[in-house]
């Protein structure tokens, strides 16, 4: 019948109903990561965009800096003409294109996930040929995309977001080598064995990280991935 942050009221028939009061605890929720797709919808005659979780279809709610900021973020693939190159971003199934949202949650129920809008909230589009939107809306600095992703990988590792650390580590290597997996393979084709092995290990862990639900990325995986990233970057940046 009704639900709020304090209670849930349910009525089963005219003669039986129940009221459940919700008590909060001091236990902090661990950071959560969800893979999302963008859904277009119409409400009161106006069109909008929102996030839903891949596979489950649960609504994913987060604003970032503001509601308008979120709308601009979700519309950005159209604005930079990247929509045609990432069609899976708008499909419920498949992880070829996605929005990855991470952070603490205020609500995690069967039909909605609401992220807390604080410093731990991160969201990025991936993978996309436009590097400015791979780490979407990041603070503009003079650093290269590769350096930015390497810094982000280390930050995710420190903050126990292991899946994101792996993905950012792989993006850092791709950017340093020219843009995607083909460039990485070409760049490392004649590299010394330890460098080539580091690239292969990072690629393997990245493949594990993209299959949400069937796999789990642990601290050791993220540490190996970040160290492999640093090994490859030292070689690429030196040669």
GROMACS .gro file of C-alpha atoms in nm:
model
  239
    1UNK     CA    1   0.000   0.000   0.000
    2UNK     CA    2   0.276   0.243   0.090
    3UNK     CA    3   0.647   0.259   0.158
    4UNK     CA    4   0.878   0.523   0.298
    5UNK     CA    5   1.224   0.536   0.450
    6UNK     CA    6   1.067   0.458   0.789
    7UNK     CA    7   0.800   0.195   0.724
    8UNK     CA    8   0.627  -0.038   0.477
    9UNK     CA    9   0.249  -0.089   0.496
   10UNK     CA   10   0.098  -0.397   0.328
   11UNK     CA   11  -0.265  -0.509   0.295
   12UNK     CA   12  -0.339  -0.868   0.189
   13UNK     CA   13  -0.721  -0.851   0.202
   14UNK     CA   14  -0.989  -0.657   0.384
   15UNK     CA   15  -0.929  -0.840   0.711
   16UNK     CA   16  -0.551  -0.862   0.728
   17UNK     CA   17  -0.280  -0.599   0.698
   18UNK     CA   18   0.060  -0.544   0.850
   19UNK     CA   19   0.293  -0.253   0.917
   20UNK     CA   20   0.671  -0.304   0.913
   21UNK     CA   21   0.882  -0.035   1.076
   22UNK     CA   22   1.234   0.007   0.942
   23UNK     CA   23   1.519   0.064   1.183
   24UNK     CA   24   1.852   0.179   1.047
   25UNK     CA   25   2.180   0.046   1.177
   26UNK     CA   26   2.528   0.187   1.199
   27UNK     CA   27   2.664  -0.077   0.962
   28UNK     CA   28   2.796   0.083   0.645
   29UNK     CA   29   2.705  -0.083   0.318
   30UNK     CA   30   3.007  -0.197   0.117
   31UNK     CA   31   3.064  -0.021  -0.217
   32UNK     CA   32   2.855  -0.169  -0.496
   33UNK     CA   33   2.918  -0.178  -0.871
   34UNK     CA   34   2.644  -0.229  -1.129
   35UNK     CA   35   2.653  -0.249  -1.508
   36UNK     CA   36   2.375  -0.044  -1.664
   37UNK     CA   37   2.208   0.039  -1.991
   38UNK     CA   38   2.036   0.363  -2.091
   39UNK     CA   39   1.660   0.352  -2.136
   40UNK     CA   40   1.454   0.617  -2.311
   41UNK     CA   41   1.107   0.678  -2.162
   42UNK     CA   42   0.813   0.915  -2.190
   43UNK     CA   43   0.638   1.066  -1.888
   44UNK     CA   44   0.366   1.331  -1.898
   45UNK     CA   45   0.438   1.384  -2.264
   46UNK     CA   46   0.809   1.454  -2.207
   47UNK     CA   47   1.093   1.226  -2.311
   48UNK     CA   48   1.374   1.136  -2.074
   49UNK     CA   49   1.667   0.902  -2.017
   50UNK     CA   50   1.734   0.680  -1.718
   51UNK     CA   51   1.957   0.395  -1.609
   52UNK     CA   52   1.860   0.033  -1.558
   53UNK     CA   53   2.080  -0.255  -1.449
   54UNK     CA   54   2.192  -0.493  -1.720
   55UNK     CA   55   2.010  -0.829  -1.718
   56UNK     CA   56   1.785  -0.758  -1.416
   57UNK     CA   57   1.627  -0.437  -1.545
   58UNK     CA   58   1.631  -0.278  -1.198
   59UNK     CA   59   1.614   0.101  -1.198
   60UNK     CA   60   1.944   0.264  -1.102
   61UNK     CA   61   1.908   0.605  -0.942
   62UNK     CA   62   2.191   0.854  -0.898
   63UNK     CA   63   2.228   1.222  -0.977
   64UNK     CA   64   2.600   1.297  -0.946
   65UNK     CA   65   2.639   1.674  -0.920
   66UNK     CA   66   2.274   1.739  -1.012
   67UNK     CA   67   1.981   1.593  -1.205
   68UNK     CA   68   2.072   1.807  -1.506
   69UNK     CA   69   2.428   1.677  -1.486
   70UNK     CA   70   2.301   1.319  -1.504
   71UNK     CA   71   2.082   1.400  -1.805
   72UNK     CA   72   2.380   1.557  -1.982
   73UNK     CA   73   2.592   1.253  -1.900
   74UNK     CA   74   2.334   1.007  -2.037
   75UNK     CA   75   2.283   1.218  -2.351
   76UNK     CA   76   2.657   1.250  -2.418
   77UNK     CA   77   2.686   0.952  -2.660
   78UNK     CA   78   2.439   1.128  -2.891
   79UNK     CA   79   2.611   1.463  -2.846
   80UNK     CA   80   2.949   1.326  -2.956
   81UNK     CA   81   2.800   1.103  -3.232
   82UNK     CA   82   2.915   0.787  -3.053
   83UNK     CA   83   2.573   0.619  -3.027
   84UNK     CA   84   2.608   0.418  -3.350
   85UNK     CA   85   2.941   0.273  -3.237
   86UNK     CA   86   2.806   0.154  -2.900
   87UNK     CA   87   2.451   0.019  -2.961
   88UNK     CA   88   2.468  -0.225  -2.670
   89UNK     CA   89   2.465   0.075  -2.437
   90UNK     CA   90   2.087   0.087  -2.497
   91UNK     CA   91   2.021  -0.287  -2.466
   92UNK     CA   92   1.937  -0.483  -2.153
   93UNK     CA   93   2.148  -0.790  -2.235
   94UNK     CA   94   2.518  -0.796  -2.314
   95UNK     CA   95   2.819  -0.613  -2.173
   96UNK     CA   96   2.983  -0.485  -2.491
   97UNK     CA   97   2.876  -0.128  -2.406
   98UNK     CA   98   2.767  -0.007  -2.065
   99UNK     CA   99   2.753   0.254  -1.793
  100UNK     CA  100   2.940   0.132  -1.487
  101UNK     CA  101   2.814   0.292  -1.164
  102UNK     CA  102   2.997   0.238  -0.833
  103UNK     CA  103   2.962   0.364  -0.479
  104UNK     CA  104   2.762   0.338  -0.159
  105UNK     CA  105   2.389   0.269  -0.177
  106UNK     CA  106   2.096   0.414   0.015
  107UNK     CA  107   1.849   0.160  -0.130
  108UNK     CA  108   1.920  -0.183  -0.277
  109UNK     CA  109   1.588  -0.361  -0.338
  110UNK     CA  110   1.444  -0.602  -0.592
  111UNK     CA  111   1.336  -0.323  -0.829
  112UNK     CA  112   1.561  -0.023  -0.759
  113UNK     CA  113   1.917   0.065  -0.658
  114UNK     CA  114   1.970   0.419  -0.529
  115UNK     CA  115   2.329   0.535  -0.498
  116UNK     CA  116   2.438   0.784  -0.235
  117UNK     CA  117   2.555   1.108  -0.394
  118UNK     CA  118   2.890   1.153  -0.224
  119UNK     CA  119   3.261   1.149  -0.304
  120UNK     CA  120   3.259   0.769  -0.350
  121UNK     CA  121   3.011   0.780  -0.641
  122UNK     CA  122   3.173   0.713  -0.978
  123UNK     CA  123   3.021   0.643  -1.318
  124UNK     CA  124   3.174   0.596  -1.659
  125UNK     CA  125   3.081   0.498  -2.012
  126UNK     CA  126   3.264   0.213  -2.172
  127UNK     CA  127   3.404   0.107  -2.397
  128UNK     CA  128   3.386   0.394  -2.642
  129UNK     CA  129   3.622   0.527  -2.911
  130UNK     CA  130   3.591   0.876  -2.763
  131UNK     CA  131   3.849   0.877  -2.483
  132UNK     CA  132   3.703   1.193  -2.330
  133UNK     CA  133   3.392   0.996  -2.240
  134UNK     CA  134   3.554   0.672  -2.128
  135UNK     CA  135   3.625   0.843  -1.799
  136UNK     CA  136   3.318   1.062  -1.833
  137UNK     CA  137   3.311   1.413  -1.686
  138UNK     CA  138   3.649   1.368  -1.518
  139UNK     CA  139   3.821   1.683  -1.397
  140UNK     CA  140   4.008   1.842  -1.684
  141UNK     CA  141   4.382   1.828  -1.627
  142UNK     CA  142   4.690   1.836  -1.841
  143UNK     CA  143   4.752   1.464  -1.800
  144UNK     CA  144   4.710   1.221  -2.088
  145UNK     CA  145   4.414   0.978  -2.101
  146UNK     CA  146   4.651   0.692  -2.018
  147UNK     CA  147   4.788   0.870  -1.711
  148UNK     CA  148   4.435   0.960  -1.601
  149UNK     CA  149   4.318   0.599  -1.621
  150UNK     CA  150   4.631   0.474  -1.441
  151UNK     CA  151   4.565   0.723  -1.161
  152UNK     CA  152   4.201   0.615  -1.147
  153UNK     CA  153   4.302   0.247  -1.130
  154UNK     CA  154   4.525   0.315  -0.830
  155UNK     CA  155   4.247   0.516  -0.663
  156UNK     CA  156   3.994   0.234  -0.713
  157UNK     CA  157   4.241  -0.018  -0.570
  158UNK     CA  158   4.296   0.197  -0.260
  159UNK     CA  159   3.918   0.233  -0.211
  160UNK     CA  160   3.845  -0.141  -0.249
  161UNK     CA  161   3.666  -0.111  -0.585
  162UNK     CA  162   3.852  -0.401  -0.738
  163UNK     CA  163   3.649  -0.452  -1.054
  164UNK     CA  164   3.683  -0.084  -1.146
  165UNK     CA  165   4.057  -0.095  -1.073
  166UNK     CA  166   4.098  -0.377  -1.325
  167UNK     CA  167   3.893  -0.201  -1.593
  168UNK     CA  168   4.077   0.130  -1.546
  169UNK     CA  169   4.412  -0.050  -1.559
  170UNK     CA  170   4.323  -0.206  -1.893
  171UNK     CA  171   4.199   0.129  -2.028
  172UNK     CA  172   4.528   0.292  -1.926
  173UNK     CA  173   4.722   0.036  -2.131
  174UNK     CA  174   4.486   0.068  -2.429
  175UNK     CA  175   4.521   0.447  -2.431
  176UNK     CA  176   4.900   0.427  -2.405
  177UNK     CA  177   4.914   0.185  -2.700
  178UNK     CA  178   4.679   0.375  -2.927
  179UNK     CA  179   4.318   0.303  -2.841
  180UNK     CA  180   4.202  -0.059  -2.819
  181UNK     CA  181   4.301  -0.426  -2.793
  182UNK     CA  182   4.433  -0.447  -3.148
  183UNK     CA  183   4.677  -0.164  -3.083
  184UNK     CA  184   4.788  -0.327  -2.759
  185UNK     CA  185   4.863  -0.658  -2.934
  186UNK     CA  186   5.048  -0.476  -3.212
  187UNK     CA  187   5.246  -0.261  -2.968
  188UNK     CA  188   5.352  -0.559  -2.754
  189UNK     CA  189   5.417  -0.801  -3.041
  190UNK     CA  190   5.796  -0.761  -3.016
  191UNK     CA  191   5.813  -0.672  -2.647
  192UNK     CA  192   6.034  -0.868  -2.406
  193UNK     CA  193   5.867  -1.175  -2.257
  194UNK     CA  194   5.794  -1.023  -1.912
  195UNK     CA  195   5.620  -0.726  -2.077
  196UNK     CA  196   5.414  -0.943  -2.311
  197UNK     CA  197   5.317  -1.171  -2.021
  198UNK     CA  198   5.208  -0.870  -1.813
  199UNK     CA  199   4.988  -0.757  -2.102
  200UNK     CA  200   4.834  -1.104  -2.134
  201UNK     CA  201   4.769  -1.130  -1.760
  202UNK     CA  202   4.600  -0.790  -1.754
  203UNK     CA  203   4.384  -0.884  -2.054
  204UNK     CA  204   4.282  -1.212  -1.887
  205UNK     CA  205   4.185  -1.044  -1.557
  206UNK     CA  206   3.996  -0.777  -1.749
  207UNK     CA  207   3.792  -1.049  -1.921
  208UNK     CA  208   3.708  -1.195  -1.581
  209UNK     CA  209   3.602  -0.851  -1.456
  210UNK     CA  210   3.350  -0.785  -1.733
  211UNK     CA  211   3.136  -1.092  -1.655
  212UNK     CA  212   2.939  -0.960  -1.359
  213UNK     CA  213   2.756  -1.220  -1.155
  214UNK     CA  214   2.946  -1.524  -1.275
  215UNK     CA  215   3.282  -1.408  -1.145
  216UNK     CA  216   3.421  -1.213  -0.853
  217UNK     CA  217   3.719  -0.978  -0.861
  218UNK     CA  218   3.922  -0.994  -0.541
  219UNK     CA  219   4.197  -0.776  -0.395
  220UNK     CA  220   4.471  -1.002  -0.531
  221UNK     CA  221   4.327  -0.982  -0.884
  222UNK     CA  222   4.321  -0.603  -0.871
  223UNK     CA  223   4.675  -0.582  -0.731
  224UNK     CA  224   4.806  -0.809  -1.007
  225UNK     CA  225   4.621  -0.607  -1.271
  226UNK     CA  226   4.752  -0.271  -1.149
  227UNK     CA  227   5.109  -0.402  -1.126
  228UNK     CA  228   5.079  -0.551  -1.477
  229UNK     CA  229   4.951  -0.214  -1.598
  230UNK     CA  230   5.252  -0.037  -1.449
  231UNK     CA  231   5.490  -0.288  -1.606
  232UNK     CA  232   5.343  -0.235  -1.953
  233UNK     CA  233   5.326   0.143  -1.916
  234UNK     CA  234   5.691   0.166  -1.814
  235UNK     CA  235   5.784  -0.021  -2.131
  236UNK     CA  236   5.551   0.173  -2.361
  237UNK     CA  237   5.643   0.514  -2.222
  238UNK     CA  238   6.015   0.436  -2.236
  239UNK     CA  239   6.022   0.307  -2.595
   0.00000   0.00000   0.00000
